[in-house]
Coordinates of C-alpha atoms and ligand atoms in Angstrom, one line a residue:
Chain A
M753 CA 71.8 106.2 99.8
K754 CA 72.0 105.4 96.1
I755 CA 74.6 102.7 95.3
L756 CA 75.8 101.5 91.9
V757 CA 77.7 98.3 91.7
C758 CA 79.5 97.5 88.4
I759 CA 80.0 93.8 87.7
T760 CA 82.0 91.9 85.1
H761 CA 80.9 88.8 83.4
V762 CA 84.0 86.5 83.4
P763 CA 85.0 82.9 83.0
D764 CA 84.7 80.8 86.2
T765 CA 88.0 80.8 88.2
T766 CA 88.5 77.1 87.4
S767 CA 88.2 77.6 83.7
K768 CA 90.8 76.1 81.3
I769 CA 91.8 79.1 79.2
Q770 CA 91.8 78.3 75.4
F771 CA 91.6 80.3 72.2
T772 CA 90.1 79.6 68.8
S773 CA 92.4 77.8 66.3
D774 CA 93.7 81.1 64.8
N775 CA 94.3 82.5 68.4
T776 CA 92.2 85.6 67.7
K777 CA 89.2 84.8 70.0
F778 CA 88.6 83.4 73.5
D779 CA 87.1 79.8 73.1
T780 CA 84.0 79.7 75.3
T781 CA 83.4 76.0 74.8
G782 CA 82.5 74.5 78.1
V783 CA 83.2 77.7 80.0
Q784 CA 80.9 78.6 82.9
Y785 CA 80.5 82.4 83.4
I786 CA 80.4 84.1 86.8
I787 CA 80.3 87.5 88.5
G788 CA 83.9 88.6 88.8
P789 CA 85.1 87.4 92.3
Y790 CA 86.2 91.0 93.2
D791 CA 82.9 92.3 92.0
D792 CA 81.2 89.8 94.3
Y793 CA 82.9 91.5 97.2
A794 CA 81.7 94.9 96.1
L795 CA 78.2 93.6 95.7
A796 CA 78.2 91.9 99.1
R797 CA 79.3 95.1 100.9
A798 CA 76.8 97.2 98.9
V799 CA 73.9 94.9 99.9
E800 CA 74.9 95.4 103.6
L801 CA 75.3 99.2 103.2
R802 CA 71.8 99.4 101.3
D803 CA 70.2 97.4 104.1
Q804 CA 71.7 99.7 106.8
T805 CA 70.6 102.9 105.1
S806 CA 67.4 101.7 103.3
G807 CA 68.7 103.0 100.1
K808 CA 68.7 101.6 96.6
L809 CA 71.2 99.3 94.9
T810 CA 71.6 99.2 91.2
V811 CA 73.9 96.8 89.4
L812 CA 75.4 97.6 85.9
N813 CA 77.2 95.5 83.4
V814 CA 78.5 96.6 80.0
G815 CA 77.8 93.5 77.9
E816 CA 75.7 91.7 75.3
A817 CA 72.6 89.7 76.0
E818 CA 74.5 86.6 77.2
T819 CA 75.5 88.5 80.4
E820 CA 71.9 88.7 81.7
P821 CA 72.0 85.5 83.8
T822 CA 75.0 87.1 85.6
L823 CA 72.9 90.3 86.2
R824 CA 70.0 88.1 87.4
K825 CA 72.4 86.5 89.9
A826 CA 73.4 89.9 91.2
L827 CA 69.7 90.7 91.6
A828 CA 69.2 87.4 93.5
I829 CA 72.0 88.4 95.8
G830 CA 70.2 91.5 96.7
A831 CA 70.4 94.3 94.1
D832 CA 67.2 96.1 93.5
E833 CA 67.5 96.7 89.8
A834 CA 69.9 96.1 87.0
I835 CA 71.2 97.9 83.9
R836 CA 72.8 96.3 81.0
V837 CA 74.6 98.6 78.7
N838 CA 74.2 96.8 75.4
A839 CA 77.7 96.5 74.0
A840 CA 80.7 94.2 73.8
P841 CA 83.2 95.7 76.2
Q842 CA 86.2 96.9 74.1
D843 CA 88.8 98.2 76.5
S844 CA 88.9 99.8 80.0
M845 CA 88.3 103.3 78.7
Y846 CA 85.3 102.1 76.7
V847 CA 83.7 100.4 79.7
A848 CA 84.5 103.4 82.0
K849 CA 82.9 105.9 79.6
Q850 CA 79.7 103.8 79.5
I851 CA 79.6 103.5 83.3
A852 CA 80.4 107.2 83.9
H853 CA 77.6 108.2 81.4
Y854 CA 74.9 106.2 83.2
A855 CA 76.4 106.9 86.6
K856 CA 76.0 110.6 86.0
E857 CA 72.4 110.2 85.0
G858 CA 71.7 108.1 88.2
A859 CA 73.5 110.5 90.5
Y860 CA 74.8 107.8 92.9
D861 CA 76.4 108.4 96.2
L862 CA 78.7 105.4 96.0
I863 CA 80.0 103.5 92.9
L864 CA 81.5 100.2 93.8
M865 CA 83.2 97.6 91.6
G866 CA 85.9 94.9 92.0
R867 CA 89.6 95.9 92.1
E868 CA 90.0 94.2 88.7
S869 CA 88.4 91.8 86.3
I870 CA 89.8 88.4 86.3
D871 CA 90.0 88.2 82.5
F872 CA 92.1 91.3 81.6
N873 CA 93.2 92.1 85.1
G874 CA 93.4 95.8 84.2
G875 CA 92.3 97.3 87.5
M876 CA 91.8 100.6 85.7
V877 CA 88.0 101.1 85.3
H878 CA 87.4 102.5 88.7
G879 CA 90.0 105.2 88.5
M880 CA 88.9 106.2 85.0
V881 CA 85.2 106.5 86.2
G882 CA 86.3 108.6 89.1
E883 CA 88.3 111.0 86.9
L884 CA 85.5 111.1 84.3
L885 CA 83.0 112.1 87.0
G886 CA 85.4 114.4 88.8
I887 CA 85.2 112.5 92.1
P888 CA 87.7 110.6 94.1
S889 CA 88.5 107.0 93.4
F890 CA 90.1 104.4 95.7
S891 CA 91.4 100.9 95.0
P892 CA 92.0 98.3 96.3
V893 CA 89.6 99.0 99.1
M894 CA 89.4 96.3 101.8
K895 CA 87.2 98.0 104.3
L896 CA 84.4 100.5 103.7
D897 CA 82.1 102.2 106.3
I898 CA 79.8 105.0 105.7
D899 CA 79.2 107.5 108.5
G900 CA 77.0 110.5 107.7
G901 CA 78.1 111.3 104.1
K902 CA 81.7 110.3 104.9
A903 CA 83.4 107.1 103.9
K904 CA 86.0 105.5 106.1
M905 CA 88.2 103.1 104.1
A906 CA 91.2 100.9 104.3
R907 CA 93.2 100.6 101.1
E908 CA 95.8 97.8 100.5
I909 CA 99.2 99.0 99.7
E910 CA 102.1 96.7 99.0
G911 CA 102.9 95.0 102.3
G912 CA 100.3 96.8 104.4
K913 CA 97.4 99.1 104.4
E914 CA 96.4 102.8 104.5
L915 CA 93.4 104.1 106.4
L916 CA 91.5 106.8 104.6
E917 CA 88.6 109.2 104.9
A918 CA 86.7 110.9 102.0
D919 CA 83.4 112.6 101.4
L920 CA 80.8 110.9 99.2
P921 CA 80.3 110.5 96.2
L922 CA 83.2 108.3 95.4
V923 CA 84.3 105.3 93.4
A924 CA 85.9 102.3 95.1
G925 CA 87.5 99.2 93.6
C926 CA 86.9 96.4 96.2
Q927 CA 88.6 93.3 97.4
E928 CA 88.4 91.1 100.4
P929 CA 87.9 91.2 103.3
I930 CA 85.4 94.1 102.7
A931 CA 82.6 91.6 103.1
E932 CA 81.8 87.9 102.9
W933 CA 80.5 86.7 99.5
K934 CA 76.8 86.3 99.5
I935 CA 75.1 83.2 98.1
P936 CA 71.6 83.7 96.6
N937 CA 68.8 82.0 98.5
M938 CA 65.6 80.7 97.1
R939 CA 63.6 83.8 97.9
G940 CA 66.3 85.9 96.3
I941 CA 66.3 83.8 93.1
M942 CA 62.4 84.0 92.9
S943 CA 62.3 87.8 93.4
A944 CA 65.2 88.3 91.0
R945 CA 62.9 87.2 88.1
T946 CA 60.5 90.1 88.6
K947 CA 63.1 92.9 89.5
P948 CA 63.7 95.3 86.6
L949 CA 66.6 94.6 84.2
N950 CA 66.8 97.6 81.9
V951 CA 68.7 97.4 78.7
V952 CA 70.2 100.7 77.5
E953 CA 72.2 101.6 74.4
A954 CA 75.9 102.3 74.6
I955 CA 77.3 105.7 73.8
A956 CA 79.8 106.1 70.9
Q957 CA 83.4 105.6 72.0
E958 CA 86.4 104.5 70.0
T959 CA 88.5 101.6 71.0
Q960 CA 91.9 102.6 72.2
V961 CA 93.5 99.3 73.1
E962 CA 92.4 96.3 71.0
A963 CA 93.4 92.7 71.7
V964 CA 94.3 91.3 68.3
K965 CA 95.9 88.0 69.1
Y966 CA 96.3 85.6 72.1
E967 CA 98.9 83.2 73.2
L968 CA 99.2 80.4 75.9
P969 CA 102.3 80.1 78.0
P970 CA 104.6 77.3 77.0
A971 CA 103.7 74.0 78.6
K972 CA 105.4 73.1 81.8
G973 CA 107.9 70.3 81.8
A974 CA 107.4 67.4 84.3
V975 CA 108.3 68.0 88.0
K976 CA 111.6 66.6 89.2
L977 CA 111.0 64.8 92.5
V978 CA 113.6 64.6 95.2
D979 CA 113.5 61.9 97.9
K980 CA 112.4 63.4 101.3
D981 CA 115.4 61.7 103.0
N982 CA 117.8 63.5 100.6
V983 CA 116.8 67.2 100.9
S984 CA 120.3 68.5 100.2
E985 CA 119.8 67.2 96.7
L986 CA 117.1 69.8 96.4
V987 CA 119.4 72.5 97.6
N988 CA 122.0 71.4 95.1
L989 CA 119.4 71.4 92.2
L990 CA 118.2 74.9 93.2
K991 CA 121.8 76.2 93.3
N992 CA 123.4 74.5 90.3
E993 CA 120.6 73.5 88.0
A994 CA 117.9 76.1 88.4
K995 CA 120.4 78.7 89.6
V996 CA 117.9 80.5 91.8
L997 CA 119.9 80.4 95.1
Chain B
M263 CA 110.5 114.0 73.1
S264 CA 111.0 112.1 76.4
I265 CA 109.3 109.0 77.9
L266 CA 108.0 109.8 81.3
V267 CA 108.3 107.2 84.2
Y268 CA 106.3 107.5 87.4
I269 CA 108.4 106.5 90.4
E270 CA 106.9 105.0 93.5
H271 CA 108.7 104.8 96.8
A272 CA 108.0 103.4 100.3
E273 CA 109.2 105.8 103.0
G274 CA 111.7 107.4 100.7
K275 CA 113.0 104.2 99.2
V276 CA 112.4 103.9 95.5
K277 CA 110.7 100.6 94.7
K278 CA 112.4 98.0 92.6
T279 CA 109.3 97.7 90.4
S280 CA 109.7 101.5 89.5
L281 CA 113.3 100.9 88.6
E282 CA 112.1 98.1 86.3
A283 CA 109.8 100.6 84.7
V284 CA 112.7 103.0 84.2
S285 CA 114.7 100.1 82.7
F286 CA 111.7 99.3 80.4
A287 CA 111.4 102.9 79.3
H288 CA 115.1 103.1 78.6
A289 CA 115.0 100.1 76.3
L290 CA 111.8 101.4 74.7
A291 CA 113.4 104.9 74.0
A292 CA 116.4 103.1 72.4
Q293 CA 114.1 101.0 70.2
T294 CA 111.8 103.9 69.1
G295 CA 114.3 106.8 69.2
E296 CA 111.8 108.6 71.4
G297 CA 114.5 110.5 73.2
D298 CA 115.5 110.2 76.8
V299 CA 113.8 108.9 80.0
V300 CA 112.5 111.4 82.5
A301 CA 111.5 110.1 85.9
V302 CA 109.0 111.9 88.1
A303 CA 109.4 111.3 91.9
L304 CA 106.8 112.7 94.3
G305 CA 107.4 113.3 98.0
T306 CA 110.5 113.1 100.3
I307 CA 113.2 111.0 98.7
A308 CA 116.8 111.1 99.5
E309 CA 119.3 112.3 96.8
E310 CA 121.2 109.0 96.7
E311 CA 117.9 107.1 96.2
L312 CA 117.2 109.3 93.1
A313 CA 120.7 108.3 91.8
A314 CA 119.5 104.8 91.5
V315 CA 116.9 106.0 89.1
G316 CA 119.8 107.2 87.0
S317 CA 121.5 103.8 87.0
A318 CA 118.3 102.2 85.8
G319 CA 118.3 104.4 82.8
A320 CA 116.7 107.8 83.5
S321 CA 118.7 110.9 82.4
K322 CA 116.6 113.3 84.5
V323 CA 114.5 113.2 87.6
M324 CA 111.8 115.7 88.2
H325 CA 111.5 115.8 91.9
A326 CA 108.4 117.3 93.6
A327 CA 109.7 117.2 97.2
D328 CA 106.4 118.4 98.8
S329 CA 106.0 116.2 101.9
K330 CA 102.2 116.2 101.3
L331 CA 103.0 113.8 98.5
D332 CA 104.9 111.3 100.7
E333 CA 101.7 109.2 101.0
G334 CA 100.0 108.0 97.9
V335 CA 97.0 110.4 97.7
I336 CA 95.7 109.1 94.4
Q337 CA 94.3 112.3 93.0
A338 CA 97.2 114.5 93.9
H339 CA 99.7 112.0 92.4
A340 CA 97.6 111.9 89.2
S341 CA 97.4 115.7 89.0
A342 CA 101.1 116.2 89.6
L343 CA 101.9 113.5 87.0
A344 CA 99.7 115.0 84.4
Q345 CA 101.4 118.4 84.9
A346 CA 104.8 116.7 84.5
Y347 CA 103.6 114.9 81.4
K348 CA 102.5 118.1 79.8
Q349 CA 105.6 120.1 80.8
V350 CA 107.9 117.4 79.3
G351 CA 105.7 117.1 76.3
A352 CA 105.8 113.3 76.6
K353 CA 103.7 111.0 74.5
T354 CA 104.4 107.9 76.5
L355 CA 104.2 107.2 80.2
V356 CA 105.7 104.0 81.8
L357 CA 104.9 102.8 85.3
A358 CA 104.9 99.7 87.4
K359 CA 101.6 97.9 87.9
S360 CA 100.8 98.2 91.6
S361 CA 97.9 99.3 93.8
L362 CA 98.9 102.9 93.6
G363 CA 100.2 102.8 90.0
D364 CA 96.9 101.4 88.7
A365 CA 94.8 104.0 90.5
V366 CA 97.0 106.8 89.3
A367 CA 97.4 105.6 85.7
A368 CA 93.7 105.2 85.2
R369 CA 93.0 108.8 86.2
L370 CA 95.9 110.0 84.1
A371 CA 94.6 108.2 81.0
V372 CA 91.5 110.3 81.2
K373 CA 93.4 113.5 81.8
V374 CA 95.7 113.2 78.9
G375 CA 93.5 111.0 76.6
A376 CA 95.9 108.1 76.5
G377 CA 95.3 104.5 75.5
L378 CA 96.4 102.5 78.6
A379 CA 97.7 98.9 78.5
S380 CA 98.2 97.0 81.8
N381 CA 100.2 94.0 82.7
V382 CA 102.8 94.6 79.9
V383 CA 105.4 91.9 79.8
E384 CA 107.6 92.8 76.8
L385 CA 108.8 95.8 74.8
P386 CA 106.1 96.8 72.3
K387 CA 106.4 95.9 68.6
T388 CA 106.4 99.2 66.8
D389 CA 107.3 98.4 63.2
S390 CA 103.7 98.5 62.0
G391 CA 101.3 99.9 64.6
Y392 CA 102.0 99.7 68.3
T393 CA 101.4 96.3 69.8
V394 CA 102.1 95.2 73.4
K395 CA 102.1 91.8 74.9
R396 CA 100.1 91.6 78.2
S397 CA 99.5 89.0 80.7
I398 CA 95.8 88.2 81.0
Y399 CA 93.6 85.7 82.8
T400 CA 95.7 86.0 85.9
G401 CA 98.8 84.7 84.2
K402 CA 97.1 81.9 82.4
A403 CA 97.4 83.5 78.9
F404 CA 98.8 86.5 77.0
A405 CA 97.1 89.1 74.7
F406 CA 98.8 91.1 72.0
S407 CA 97.0 94.4 72.1
T408 CA 97.2 97.3 69.6
I409 CA 97.1 100.8 71.1
T410 CA 95.7 103.2 68.6
T411 CA 96.1 106.6 70.5
D412 CA 99.0 109.0 70.1
D413 CA 99.4 109.1 73.8
K414 CA 100.2 105.8 75.5
I415 CA 100.5 104.6 79.1
L416 CA 102.1 101.2 79.8
A417 CA 101.8 99.6 83.2
I418 CA 104.6 96.9 83.5
K419 CA 104.1 93.7 85.2
K420 CA 106.8 93.1 87.9
N421 CA 109.9 91.0 87.1
A422 CA 109.0 91.2 83.4
I423 CA 112.1 93.1 82.4
D424 CA 115.7 92.8 83.5
L425 CA 116.9 95.7 85.7
K426 CA 119.4 98.1 84.1
T427 CA 122.0 99.0 86.7
D428 CA 124.8 100.7 84.7
G429 CA 123.2 103.9 83.7
E430 CA 124.8 107.3 84.3
A431 CA 123.9 109.6 87.2
A432 CA 120.5 111.4 86.6
Q433 CA 120.2 115.1 86.8
V434 CA 117.8 116.0 89.5
E435 CA 115.5 118.9 88.9
Q436 CA 113.1 120.5 91.4
F437 CA 109.5 120.3 90.1
E438 CA 106.7 122.4 91.4
A439 CA 103.3 120.8 90.8
A440 CA 100.4 123.2 91.3
L441 CA 98.1 121.2 93.5
S442 CA 94.7 122.3 94.7
E443 CA 92.8 121.5 97.9
S444 CA 90.5 119.2 96.0
D445 CA 93.5 117.1 95.0
F446 CA 93.8 116.4 98.7
A447 CA 90.1 116.0 99.4
S448 CA 90.7 112.5 100.7
I449 CA 92.8 112.2 103.9
I450 CA 95.1 109.3 104.7
T451 CA 94.7 109.0 108.5
S452 CA 97.3 106.3 109.0
T453 CA 99.4 103.8 107.4
E454 CA 100.3 100.3 108.6
R455 CA 103.2 98.7 106.9
A456 CA 104.9 95.4 107.5
T457 CA 108.4 96.5 108.6
G458 CA 111.8 94.9 108.5
D459 CA 110.8 91.9 106.5
V460 CA 111.1 91.5 102.7
L461 CA 108.0 93.0 101.0
L462 CA 106.0 90.1 99.4
P463 CA 105.1 91.9 96.1
E464 CA 108.7 92.7 95.4
A465 CA 110.4 89.6 96.8
D466 CA 112.8 87.6 94.7
I467 CA 112.1 84.4 96.8
V468 CA 108.8 83.5 98.5
V469 CA 108.1 80.8 101.0
S470 CA 104.5 80.0 101.3
G471 CA 102.4 77.9 103.6
G472 CA 98.9 76.4 103.3
R473 CA 96.3 74.7 105.4
G474 CA 98.6 71.6 105.6
L475 CA 100.5 73.5 108.2
K476 CA 97.6 72.9 110.6
G477 CA 97.8 76.1 112.5
P478 CA 99.6 79.5 113.0
E479 CA 101.8 78.1 115.8
N480 CA 103.6 76.0 113.1
W481 CA 104.7 79.0 111.0
G482 CA 108.1 79.1 112.9
M483 CA 109.7 76.7 110.5
V484 CA 108.3 78.7 107.5
E485 CA 109.7 81.9 108.9
D486 CA 113.0 80.3 109.6
M487 CA 113.3 79.3 106.0
A488 CA 112.4 82.7 104.8
K489 CA 115.1 84.2 107.1
I490 CA 117.7 81.8 105.8
L491 CA 116.8 82.7 102.1
G492 CA 116.1 86.4 102.6
A493 CA 112.6 85.6 101.4
A494 CA 109.2 87.0 102.0
T495 CA 106.5 84.7 103.5
A496 CA 103.1 84.1 101.9
C497 CA 100.1 81.9 102.3
S498 CA 97.0 80.4 100.7
K499 CA 93.5 82.0 100.9
P500 CA 92.1 79.7 103.7
V501 CA 95.2 80.5 105.9
S502 CA 94.5 84.2 105.8
D503 CA 90.6 83.6 106.0
L504 CA 91.3 81.6 109.2
E505 CA 93.5 84.5 110.3
W506 CA 96.6 82.3 110.8
R507 CA 98.4 84.9 108.7
P508 CA 97.8 88.5 107.7
H509 CA 95.6 89.3 104.7
H510 CA 98.5 90.9 102.8
E511 CA 100.3 87.6 102.7
H512 CA 97.5 85.8 100.8
V513 CA 98.5 85.0 97.2
G514 CA 96.4 83.9 94.2
Q515 CA 93.5 84.8 92.1
T516 CA 91.8 87.0 94.7
G517 CA 95.1 87.8 96.6
I518 CA 98.5 89.2 95.7
K519 CA 100.1 88.1 92.4
V520 CA 103.7 87.3 92.8
A521 CA 106.4 86.6 90.2
P522 CA 109.6 85.7 92.2
S523 CA 112.6 83.7 90.9
L524 CA 111.8 80.9 93.5
Y525 CA 108.4 80.1 95.0
I526 CA 108.4 77.4 97.7
A527 CA 104.9 76.0 98.5
I528 CA 104.5 74.0 101.7
G529 CA 101.3 72.1 102.5
I530 CA 99.4 73.9 99.7
S531 CA 97.3 71.7 97.4
G532 CA 97.7 73.9 94.3
A533 CA 94.1 74.8 93.6
I534 CA 93.8 76.7 90.2
Q535 CA 92.9 79.9 92.1
H536 CA 96.1 79.7 94.0
L537 CA 98.2 78.9 91.0
A538 CA 96.7 81.9 89.2
G539 CA 98.7 84.1 91.6
V540 CA 102.0 82.3 91.4
N541 CA 102.3 80.8 88.0
S542 CA 104.6 83.5 86.8
S543 CA 107.3 82.4 89.2
K544 CA 110.5 81.3 87.4
C545 CA 111.0 78.3 89.6
I546 CA 108.4 76.5 91.8
V547 CA 109.2 74.0 94.6
V548 CA 106.4 72.0 96.2
I549 CA 106.5 70.1 99.5
N550 CA 103.3 68.1 100.1
K551 CA 102.5 64.7 101.6
D552 CA 100.0 63.9 98.9
P553 CA 101.7 62.8 95.7
D554 CA 98.6 63.6 93.8
A555 CA 98.4 67.2 94.9
P556 CA 97.7 69.3 91.8
F557 CA 100.6 71.6 92.7
F558 CA 103.1 69.0 91.5
K559 CA 101.8 69.5 87.9
A560 CA 102.8 73.1 88.1
A561 CA 106.2 72.6 90.0
D562 CA 109.7 72.3 88.8
Y563 CA 110.9 70.5 91.8
G564 CA 109.0 68.6 94.5
I565 CA 109.3 66.6 97.6
V566 CA 106.5 64.2 98.6
G567 CA 106.6 64.1 102.4
D568 CA 105.3 65.5 105.6
A569 CA 106.2 69.2 106.0
F570 CA 106.9 68.8 109.7
E571 CA 109.6 66.4 108.8
V572 CA 110.9 67.8 105.6
V573 CA 111.1 71.6 106.3
P574 CA 113.3 71.4 109.4
K575 CA 115.7 69.2 107.5
L576 CA 115.6 71.4 104.5
N577 CA 116.3 74.4 106.7
E578 CA 119.3 72.7 108.0
A579 CA 120.5 71.8 104.5
L580 CA 120.0 75.3 103.3
K581 CA 121.9 76.8 106.3
A582 CA 124.8 74.5 105.6
E583 CA 124.9 75.3 101.9
L584 CA 124.3 79.1 101.9
Ligands
FAD274 C1 86.6 82.4 93.5 C2 87.7 81.8 94.3 C3 88.9 82.5 94.4 C4 89.9 81.9 95.2 N1 91.1 82.6 95.3 C5 92.1 82.0 95.9 C6 93.4 82.7 96.1 O1 93.5 83.8 95.6 N2 94.4 82.1 96.7 C7 94.2 80.8 97.2 O2 95.2 80.2 97.8 N3 93.1 80.1 97.1 C8 92.0 80.7 96.5 N4 90.8 80.1 96.5 C9 90.6 78.8 97.3 C10 91.2 77.6 96.5 O3 90.2 77.1 95.6 C11 91.6 76.6 97.6 O4 90.6 76.3 98.4 C12 92.9 76.9 98.4 O5 93.9 77.5 97.6 C13 93.3 75.8 99.2 O6 94.3 76.2 100.1 P1 95.4 75.1 100.7 O7 96.0 74.5 99.6 O8 96.2 75.9 101.7 O9 94.5 74.1 101.5 P2 94.0 72.6 101.2 O10 93.2 72.6 100.0 O11 93.3 72.2 102.5 O12 95.3 71.8 101.0 C14 96.2 71.5 102.0 C15 97.3 70.7 101.4 O13 98.2 70.4 102.4 C16 98.7 69.1 102.2 N5 99.1 68.7 103.6 C17 98.4 68.5 104.7 N6 99.2 68.1 105.7 C18 100.4 68.2 105.3 C19 101.6 67.9 105.9 N7 101.8 67.6 107.2 N8 102.7 68.0 105.2 C20 102.6 68.4 103.8 N9 101.5 68.6 103.2 C21 100.4 68.5 104.0 C22 97.5 68.3 101.8 O14 98.0 67.2 101.1 C23 96.8 69.4 100.8 O15 97.3 69.2 99.5 C24 89.7 80.7 95.7 C25 88.5 80.0 95.6 C26 87.5 80.6 94.9 C27 86.2 79.7 94.7

């Protein structure tokens, strides 16, 4: 089975989010970049499925040269080869068109990615790729088993889940508990250095949705503490001050 | 020209988030002079439920009552919606950001060539260009994004807009979507839904417990509080990882994002990944025995104390007052 996992290169989940002084760009000072946490779930499940079927696992990222350490990490976790589509990601459709283009060339049985990136939280790329390729797409997928060309999945719905079946090929946006995150071991890190990381050029595609300015939410005021022996004061505050009861 | 709104429902009940999307579209139509709001409802929905869509601001509901559309088969919903979009001649589609909404909107964006903006929190600025404000970095920042395409899809973040409730009754029209077998190529074999309780993603009050509660056997007092407040229950990630609570209650960066009026966190430290899923709440109350727990920095009100002591007393006080 040929599996493609698309990963994002995003600020670490503990990053303090800041913008440059004119608020037009993300300030990367001191920011550590990681594989998107949802993509990590997709990758972990893909490694397991590849191992079960002795297939091939390719990871892909649409990004500029600075994302290569993130791709190397995915190789260390277990991917066989990596593709970097050499372009700054513009918007969801831009990224989806690049992925669909290279996915079509590679004729993958399964295309996995995280349910959303943790920077723009769009949750749209998997659906767009599915539509562009004319194959089904599912998200957020929390369970995925392959049985003879058929996928059995559980998809999260608000307050529950749906169990689904579909034929391959398909696209899935993944989330926990589809698999446990995998941490690269020494052997993985060593072998990642020699695995192929191919840089390919982006196809032409216009930006449809362009972020022009950023803003931080207003700073939070100090917490109002209530004595633990006077809990009715809290009820009073919630009712009469915050007016949320 | 009309603005089209995609309506989601759970077992025939229209979701509040979809009514918010209708309210958003109504305000948008008033702002841009884009005409009226037409809602598309797919599957078995009672007449009186569709009336609520009218009070939120839709003048017409296109209803495809085909029961095959009751479940959210993504491709079928996207196909039906694309047909409605073309039939109405809409240029804008508004929907609620949700697990089904995202999946459907993404496919539709390709079908109709629309620029799609998600997590929209305000009406767009349309005086020069078309700029939407979106929540990004899991609620830690906002982006102002310009959509350059003629066709536009806006996925609205929940609780970002006030519900309109005084609209006129909507005219309900039957709508036949031509759907092929391939639209139903994937089969939903079963659905498991939490019943009876308030659904977490749509709840107005959320009572949440963390590892500080020590074990699943101690959740009784959390459930009691939820019952008193008519709230949904939630938890931190380790709690669902340990299977003390079901996965769909886990909130945060990798879990559900909630934006209730009131979020009560009990025995949760307030790690940045947890805050990422709850920082859009209007009011946050924290109960934690550690005065240095980071959650107090994000909270509006707090009690430093042992949850096993504070929560039963608070439940009594709430019961007495409400
Ligand atoms: C990539 C990534 C993604 C993550 N995503 C999420 C996510 O989506 N959601 C999430 O929640 N976490 C997430 N986490 C985990 C997160 O970092 C924290 O580990 C987690 O939120 C801690 O949960 P907790 O506060 O329940 O437990 P703890 O950190 O163990 O805190 C327990 C708290 O309970 C208090 N306490 C103990 N006993 C009592 C008592 N008797 N009465 C009152 N208070 C008491 C303690 O003082 C402490 O503050 C993620 C982590 C990573 C690395």
